[in-house]
mmCIF file of C-alpha atoms in Angstrom:
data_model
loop_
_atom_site.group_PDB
_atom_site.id
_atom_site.type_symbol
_atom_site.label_atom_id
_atom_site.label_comp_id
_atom_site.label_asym_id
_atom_site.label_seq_id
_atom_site.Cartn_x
_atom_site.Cartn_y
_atom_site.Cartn_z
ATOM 1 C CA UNK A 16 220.832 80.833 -28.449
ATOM 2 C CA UNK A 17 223.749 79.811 -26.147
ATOM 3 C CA UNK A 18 226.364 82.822 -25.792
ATOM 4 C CA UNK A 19 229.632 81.512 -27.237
ATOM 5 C CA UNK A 20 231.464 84.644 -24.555
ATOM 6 C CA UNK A 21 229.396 85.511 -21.363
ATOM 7 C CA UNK A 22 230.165 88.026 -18.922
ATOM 8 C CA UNK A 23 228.853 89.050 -15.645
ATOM 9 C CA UNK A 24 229.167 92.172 -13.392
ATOM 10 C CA UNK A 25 232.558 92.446 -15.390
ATOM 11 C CA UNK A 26 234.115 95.428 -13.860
ATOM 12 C CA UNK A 27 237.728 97.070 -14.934
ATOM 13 C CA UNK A 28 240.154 99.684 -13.587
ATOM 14 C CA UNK A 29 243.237 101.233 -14.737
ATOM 15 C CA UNK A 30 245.011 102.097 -11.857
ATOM 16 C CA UNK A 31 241.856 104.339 -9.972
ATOM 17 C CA UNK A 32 240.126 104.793 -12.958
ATOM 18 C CA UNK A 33 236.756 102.858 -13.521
ATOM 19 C CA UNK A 34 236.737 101.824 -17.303
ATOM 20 C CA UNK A 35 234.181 99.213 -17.492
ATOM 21 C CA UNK A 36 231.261 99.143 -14.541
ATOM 22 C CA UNK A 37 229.298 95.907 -14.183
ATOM 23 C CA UNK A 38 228.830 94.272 -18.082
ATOM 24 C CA UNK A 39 226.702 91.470 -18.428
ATOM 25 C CA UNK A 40 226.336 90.544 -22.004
ATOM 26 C CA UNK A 41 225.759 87.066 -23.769
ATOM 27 C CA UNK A 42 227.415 86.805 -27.146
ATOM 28 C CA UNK A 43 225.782 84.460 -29.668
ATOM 29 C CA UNK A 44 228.107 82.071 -31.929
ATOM 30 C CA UNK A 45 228.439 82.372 -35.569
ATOM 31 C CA UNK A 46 226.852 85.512 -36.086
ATOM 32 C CA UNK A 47 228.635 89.051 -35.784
ATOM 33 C CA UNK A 48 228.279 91.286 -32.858
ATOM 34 C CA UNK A 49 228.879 95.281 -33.382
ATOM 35 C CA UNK A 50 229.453 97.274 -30.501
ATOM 36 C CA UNK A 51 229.537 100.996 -31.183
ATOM 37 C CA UNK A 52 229.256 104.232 -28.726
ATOM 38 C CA UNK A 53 231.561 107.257 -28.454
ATOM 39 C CA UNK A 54 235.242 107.511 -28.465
ATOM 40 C CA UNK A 55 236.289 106.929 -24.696
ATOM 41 C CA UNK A 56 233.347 104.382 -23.396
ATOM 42 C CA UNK A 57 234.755 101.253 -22.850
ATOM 43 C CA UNK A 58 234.459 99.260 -26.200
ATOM 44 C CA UNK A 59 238.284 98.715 -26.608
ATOM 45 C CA UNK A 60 238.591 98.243 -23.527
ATOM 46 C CA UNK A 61 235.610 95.147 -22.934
ATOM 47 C CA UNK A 62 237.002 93.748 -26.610
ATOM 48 C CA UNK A 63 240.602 93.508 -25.222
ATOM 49 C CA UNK A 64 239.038 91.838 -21.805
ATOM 50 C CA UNK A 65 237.638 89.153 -24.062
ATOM 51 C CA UNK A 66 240.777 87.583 -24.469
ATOM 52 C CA UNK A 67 242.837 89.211 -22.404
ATOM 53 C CA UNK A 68 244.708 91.956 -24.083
ATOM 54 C CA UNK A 69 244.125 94.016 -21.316
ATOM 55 C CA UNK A 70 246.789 91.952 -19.178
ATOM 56 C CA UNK A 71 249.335 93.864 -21.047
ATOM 57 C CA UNK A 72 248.422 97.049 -19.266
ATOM 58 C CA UNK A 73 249.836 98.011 -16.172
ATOM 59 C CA UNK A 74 247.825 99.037 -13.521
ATOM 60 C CA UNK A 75 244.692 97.277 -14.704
ATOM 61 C CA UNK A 76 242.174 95.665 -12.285
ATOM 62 C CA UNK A 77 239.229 93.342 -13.349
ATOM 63 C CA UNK A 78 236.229 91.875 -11.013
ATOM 64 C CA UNK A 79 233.871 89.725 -12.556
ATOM 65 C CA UNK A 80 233.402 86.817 -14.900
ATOM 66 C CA UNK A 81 234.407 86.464 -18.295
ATOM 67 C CA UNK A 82 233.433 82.886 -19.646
ATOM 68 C CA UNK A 83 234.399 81.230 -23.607
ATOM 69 C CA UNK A 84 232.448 78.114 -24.017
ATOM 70 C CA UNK A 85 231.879 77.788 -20.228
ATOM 71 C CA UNK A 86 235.247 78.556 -19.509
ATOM 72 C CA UNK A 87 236.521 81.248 -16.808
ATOM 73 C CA UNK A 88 238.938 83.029 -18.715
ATOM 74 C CA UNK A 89 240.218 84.675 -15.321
ATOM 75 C CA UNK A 90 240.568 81.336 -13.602
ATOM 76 C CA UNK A 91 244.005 80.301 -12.177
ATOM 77 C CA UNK A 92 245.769 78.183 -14.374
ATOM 78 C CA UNK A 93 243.999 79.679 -17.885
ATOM 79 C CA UNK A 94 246.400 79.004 -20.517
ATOM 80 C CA UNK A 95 246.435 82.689 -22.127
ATOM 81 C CA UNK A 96 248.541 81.434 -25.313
ATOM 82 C CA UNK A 97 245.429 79.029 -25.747
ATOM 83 C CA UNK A 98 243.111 81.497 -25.210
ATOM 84 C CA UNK A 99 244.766 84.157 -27.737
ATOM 85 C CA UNK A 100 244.404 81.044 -30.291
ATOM 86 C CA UNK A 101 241.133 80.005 -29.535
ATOM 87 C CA UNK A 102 240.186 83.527 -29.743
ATOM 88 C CA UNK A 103 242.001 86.067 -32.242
ATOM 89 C CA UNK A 104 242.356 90.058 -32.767
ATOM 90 C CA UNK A 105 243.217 92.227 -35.574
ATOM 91 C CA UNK A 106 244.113 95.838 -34.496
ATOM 92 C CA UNK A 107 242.806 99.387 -36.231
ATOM 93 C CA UNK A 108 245.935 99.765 -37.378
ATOM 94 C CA UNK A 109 247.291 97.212 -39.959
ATOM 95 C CA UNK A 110 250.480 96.230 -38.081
ATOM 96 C CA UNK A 111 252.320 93.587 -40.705
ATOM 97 C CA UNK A 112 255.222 91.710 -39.742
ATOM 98 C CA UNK A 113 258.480 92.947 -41.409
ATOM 99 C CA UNK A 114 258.981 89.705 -43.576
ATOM 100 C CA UNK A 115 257.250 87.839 -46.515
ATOM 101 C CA UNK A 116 253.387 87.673 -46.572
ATOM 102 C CA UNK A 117 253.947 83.976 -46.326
ATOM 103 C CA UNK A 118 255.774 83.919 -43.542
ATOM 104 C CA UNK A 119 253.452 86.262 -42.005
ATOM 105 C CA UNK A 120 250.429 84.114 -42.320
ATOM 106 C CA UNK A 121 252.751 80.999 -41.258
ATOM 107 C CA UNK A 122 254.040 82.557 -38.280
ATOM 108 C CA UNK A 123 251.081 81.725 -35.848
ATOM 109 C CA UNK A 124 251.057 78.163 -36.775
ATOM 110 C CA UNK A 125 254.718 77.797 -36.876
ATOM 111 C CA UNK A 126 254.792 79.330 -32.779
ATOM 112 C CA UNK A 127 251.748 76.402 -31.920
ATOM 113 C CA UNK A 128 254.857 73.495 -33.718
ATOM 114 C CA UNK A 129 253.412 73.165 -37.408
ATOM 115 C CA UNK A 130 256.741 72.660 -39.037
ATOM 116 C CA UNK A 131 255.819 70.315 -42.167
ATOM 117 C CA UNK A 132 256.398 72.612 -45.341
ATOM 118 C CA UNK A 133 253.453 71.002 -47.334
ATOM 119 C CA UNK A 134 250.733 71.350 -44.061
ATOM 120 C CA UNK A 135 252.185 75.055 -44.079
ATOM 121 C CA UNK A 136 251.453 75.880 -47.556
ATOM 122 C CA UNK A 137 247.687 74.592 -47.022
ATOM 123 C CA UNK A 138 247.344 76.444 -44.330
ATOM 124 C CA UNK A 139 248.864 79.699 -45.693
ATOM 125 C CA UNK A 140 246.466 79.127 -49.262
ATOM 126 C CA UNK A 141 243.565 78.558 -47.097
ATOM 127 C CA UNK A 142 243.879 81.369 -44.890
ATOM 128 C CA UNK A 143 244.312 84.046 -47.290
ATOM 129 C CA UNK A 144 241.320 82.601 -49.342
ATOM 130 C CA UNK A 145 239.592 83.055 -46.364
ATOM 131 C CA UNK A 146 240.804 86.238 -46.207
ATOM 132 C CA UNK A 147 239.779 87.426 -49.741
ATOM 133 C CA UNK A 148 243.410 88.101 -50.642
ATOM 134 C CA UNK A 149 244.876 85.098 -52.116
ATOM 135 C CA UNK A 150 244.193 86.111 -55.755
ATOM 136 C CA UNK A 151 245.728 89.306 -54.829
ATOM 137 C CA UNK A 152 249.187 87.945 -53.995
ATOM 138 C CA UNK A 153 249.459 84.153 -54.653
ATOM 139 C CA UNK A 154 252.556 84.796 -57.023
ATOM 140 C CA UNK A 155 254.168 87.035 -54.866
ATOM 141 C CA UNK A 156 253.715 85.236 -51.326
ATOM 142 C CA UNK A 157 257.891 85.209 -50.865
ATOM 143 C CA UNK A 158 257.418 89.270 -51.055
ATOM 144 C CA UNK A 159 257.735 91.741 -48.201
ATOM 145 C CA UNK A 160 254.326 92.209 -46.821
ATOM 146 C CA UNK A 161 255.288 95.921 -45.751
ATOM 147 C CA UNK A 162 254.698 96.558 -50.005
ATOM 148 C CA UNK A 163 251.306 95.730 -49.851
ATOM 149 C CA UNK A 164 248.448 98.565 -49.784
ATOM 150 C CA UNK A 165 246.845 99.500 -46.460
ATOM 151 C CA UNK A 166 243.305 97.162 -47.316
ATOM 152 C CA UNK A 167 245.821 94.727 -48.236
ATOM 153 C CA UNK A 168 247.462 94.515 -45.034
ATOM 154 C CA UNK A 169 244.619 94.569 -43.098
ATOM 155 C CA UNK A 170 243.360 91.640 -44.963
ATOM 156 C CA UNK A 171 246.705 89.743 -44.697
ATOM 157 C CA UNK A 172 246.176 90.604 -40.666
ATOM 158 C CA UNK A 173 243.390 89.051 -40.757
ATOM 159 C CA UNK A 174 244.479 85.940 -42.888
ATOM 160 C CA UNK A 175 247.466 85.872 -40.306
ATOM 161 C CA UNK A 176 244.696 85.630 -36.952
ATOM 162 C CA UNK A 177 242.642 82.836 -39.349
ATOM 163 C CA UNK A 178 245.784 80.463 -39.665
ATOM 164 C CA UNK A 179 245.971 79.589 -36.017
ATOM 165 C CA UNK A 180 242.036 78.123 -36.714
ATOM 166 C CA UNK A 181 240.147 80.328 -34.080
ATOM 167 C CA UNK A 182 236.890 80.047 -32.611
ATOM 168 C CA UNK A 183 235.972 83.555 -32.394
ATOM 169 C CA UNK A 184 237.289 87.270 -34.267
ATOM 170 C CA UNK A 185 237.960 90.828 -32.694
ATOM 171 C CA UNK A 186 237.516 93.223 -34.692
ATOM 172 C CA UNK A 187 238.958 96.950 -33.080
ATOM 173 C CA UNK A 188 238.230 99.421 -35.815
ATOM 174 C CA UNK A 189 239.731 97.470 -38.171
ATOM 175 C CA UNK A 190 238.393 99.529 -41.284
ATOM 176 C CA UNK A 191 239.141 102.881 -39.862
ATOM 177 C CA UNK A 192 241.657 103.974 -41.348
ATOM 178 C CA UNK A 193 240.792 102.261 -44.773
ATOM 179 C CA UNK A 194 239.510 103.942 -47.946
ATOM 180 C CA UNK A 195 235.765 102.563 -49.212
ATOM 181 C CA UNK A 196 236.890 100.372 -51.366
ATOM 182 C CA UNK A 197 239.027 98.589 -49.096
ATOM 183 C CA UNK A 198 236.387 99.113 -46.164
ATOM 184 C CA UNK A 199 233.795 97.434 -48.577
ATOM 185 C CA UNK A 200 236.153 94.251 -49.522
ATOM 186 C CA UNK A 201 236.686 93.698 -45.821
ATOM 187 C CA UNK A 202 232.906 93.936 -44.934
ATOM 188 C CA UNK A 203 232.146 91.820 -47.666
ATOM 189 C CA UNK A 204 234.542 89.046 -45.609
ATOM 190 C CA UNK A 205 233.284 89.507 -42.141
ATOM 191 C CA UNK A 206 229.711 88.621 -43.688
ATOM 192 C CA UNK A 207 231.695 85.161 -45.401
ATOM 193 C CA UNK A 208 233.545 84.651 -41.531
ATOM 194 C CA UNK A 209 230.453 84.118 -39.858
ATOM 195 C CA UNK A 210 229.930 80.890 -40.946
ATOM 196 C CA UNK A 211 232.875 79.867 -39.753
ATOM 197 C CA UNK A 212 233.446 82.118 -37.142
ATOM 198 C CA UNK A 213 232.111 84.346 -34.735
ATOM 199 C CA UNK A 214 232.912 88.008 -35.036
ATOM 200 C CA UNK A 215 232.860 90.947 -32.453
ATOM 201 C CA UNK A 216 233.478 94.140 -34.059
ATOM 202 C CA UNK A 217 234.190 98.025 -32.656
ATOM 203 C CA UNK A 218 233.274 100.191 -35.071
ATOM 204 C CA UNK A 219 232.613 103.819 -34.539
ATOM 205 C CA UNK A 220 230.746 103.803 -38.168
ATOM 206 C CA UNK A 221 227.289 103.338 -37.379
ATOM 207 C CA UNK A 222 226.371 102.550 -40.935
ATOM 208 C CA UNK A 223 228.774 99.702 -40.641
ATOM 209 C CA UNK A 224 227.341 98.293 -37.533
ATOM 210 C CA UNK A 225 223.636 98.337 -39.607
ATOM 211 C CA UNK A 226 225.256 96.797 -42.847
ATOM 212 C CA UNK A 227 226.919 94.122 -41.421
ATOM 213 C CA UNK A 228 226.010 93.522 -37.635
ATOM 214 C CA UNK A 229 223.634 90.384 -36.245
ATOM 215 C CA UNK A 230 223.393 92.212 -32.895
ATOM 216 C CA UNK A 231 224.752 95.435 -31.546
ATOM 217 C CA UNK A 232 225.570 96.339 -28.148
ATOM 218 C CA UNK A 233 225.658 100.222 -27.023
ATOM 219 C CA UNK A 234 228.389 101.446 -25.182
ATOM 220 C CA UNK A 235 228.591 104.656 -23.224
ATOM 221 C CA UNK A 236 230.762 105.940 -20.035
ATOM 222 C CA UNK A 237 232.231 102.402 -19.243
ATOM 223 C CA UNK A 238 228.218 100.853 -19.182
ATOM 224 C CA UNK A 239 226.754 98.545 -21.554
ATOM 225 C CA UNK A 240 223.732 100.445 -22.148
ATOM 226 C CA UNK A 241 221.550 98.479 -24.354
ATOM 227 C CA UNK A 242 222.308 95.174 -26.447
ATOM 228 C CA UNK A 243 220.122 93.529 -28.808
ATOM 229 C CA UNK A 244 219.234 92.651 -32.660
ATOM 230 C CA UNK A 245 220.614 95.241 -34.830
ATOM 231 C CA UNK A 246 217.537 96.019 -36.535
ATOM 232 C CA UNK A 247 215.799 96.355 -33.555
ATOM 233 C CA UNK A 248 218.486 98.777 -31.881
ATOM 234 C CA UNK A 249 218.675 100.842 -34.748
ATOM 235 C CA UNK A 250 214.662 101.117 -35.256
ATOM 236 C CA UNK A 251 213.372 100.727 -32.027
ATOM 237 C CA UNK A 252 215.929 101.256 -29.387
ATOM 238 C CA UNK A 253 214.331 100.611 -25.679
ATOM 239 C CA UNK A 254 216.574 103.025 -24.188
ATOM 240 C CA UNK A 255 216.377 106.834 -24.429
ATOM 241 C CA UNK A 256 220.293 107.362 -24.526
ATOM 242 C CA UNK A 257 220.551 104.891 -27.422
ATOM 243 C CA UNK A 258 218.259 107.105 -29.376
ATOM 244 C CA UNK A 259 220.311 109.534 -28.717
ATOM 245 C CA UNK A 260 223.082 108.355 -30.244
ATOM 246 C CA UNK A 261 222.119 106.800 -32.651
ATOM 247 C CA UNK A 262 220.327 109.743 -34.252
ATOM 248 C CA UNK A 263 222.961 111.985 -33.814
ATOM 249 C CA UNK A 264 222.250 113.965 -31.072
ATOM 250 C CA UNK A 265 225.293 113.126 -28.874
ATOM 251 C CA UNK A 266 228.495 111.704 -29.412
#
């Protein structure tokens, strides 16, 4: 299966710091990829590369390739607004806009010149449907979105990345700091999103990664230590740290 995001020898600093040292990883399409290790080893850090998050930071140095569909992600004249629409991120933190949860949700595909009222509204019902929340707040969409619970918001963050119609999903701990029930509703939708999108996921909840993950990469000290199948990391992991880890004796 053709990776949808390749990298190779992908290598980051910040400032002198090595962060990331020489990831090659092919991620498949339409299925959801789960990469977990302990706090500190790079998977923030590789998400945010992914579509270039990690421009934002000062300081930070990258060698390497980092290809979407064939593309070099890195190479001069990349248009990075494209690439944040082609390829969309909701944070650990549900971080709402301070206005209406329509307006929310319409704000990514007002900034790319979607101004007709009617193609808004479509967009807006669809993407919180796709979201899982439109039941929850389809007679109250003119509402401040800061009123909604913390599971809500995160879905409505989520529903506001889907509007803009991206290819691909990150996913930084975006359950974290959610109670089960919420946690359960939004795994419930990344299982729905990959058949229509393609979803890379840090989670630090390893029971997460096994409930809901196609393939899972392993993450420790700023190298990609293993990557394959879920099942087959979790029951048969080729590497000795990745047993490690994943039974608990580390991390």
């Amino acid at each position: 299966m053709a990776g949808i995001i390749e990298t190779k020898d992908l290598d980051l600093w910040y400032g002198e710091k090595q962060a990331l040292h020489s990831i090659n990883i092919e991620i498949p399409d339409h299925q959801v990829t789960a990469l977990i290790g302990p706090s500190g080893c790079g998977k923030s850090t590789f998400l945010k590369t992914l579509n270039r998050m990690n421009d934002l930071v000062e300081g930070v140095r990258i060698e390497g390739l980092v290809s979407y569909n064939g593309i070099d992600i890195f190479a001069p004249g990349t248009d990075v607004t494209w690439l944040r629409r082609q390829i969309g991120m909701v944070f650990q933190k549900a971080n709402p806009f301070p206005m209406s949860i329509y307006d929310n949700v319409a704000y990514g595909p007002r900034t790319h010149g979607i101004k007709n009222k009617g193609e808004l509204d479509g967009i807006v019902e669809q993407a919180l449907k796709d979201a899982a929340i439109w039941d929850e707040v389809k007679d109250r969409l003119k509402s401040s979105a800061l009123g909604m619970s913390g599971g809500q918001q995160q879905r409505l963050c989520i529903a506001r990345a889907l509007a803009v119609k991206p290819d691909i999903l990150l996913l930084d701990e975006s359950t974290s700091a959610l109670d089960p029930i919420s946690t359960s509703k939004i795994e419930d939708l990344i299982g729905e999103l990959k058949k229509e999108y393609t979803v890379i996921m840090v989670t630090h909840n390893m029971q997460q990664a096994v409930r809901i993950s196609d393939k899972t990469a392993f993450f420790l000290l700023g190298e990609m230590v293993e990557f394959g199948g879920t099942d087959q990391i979790f029951s048969a992991p080729k590497n000795k740290k990745t047993e490690d880890y994943i039974s608990g004796r580390f991390g």
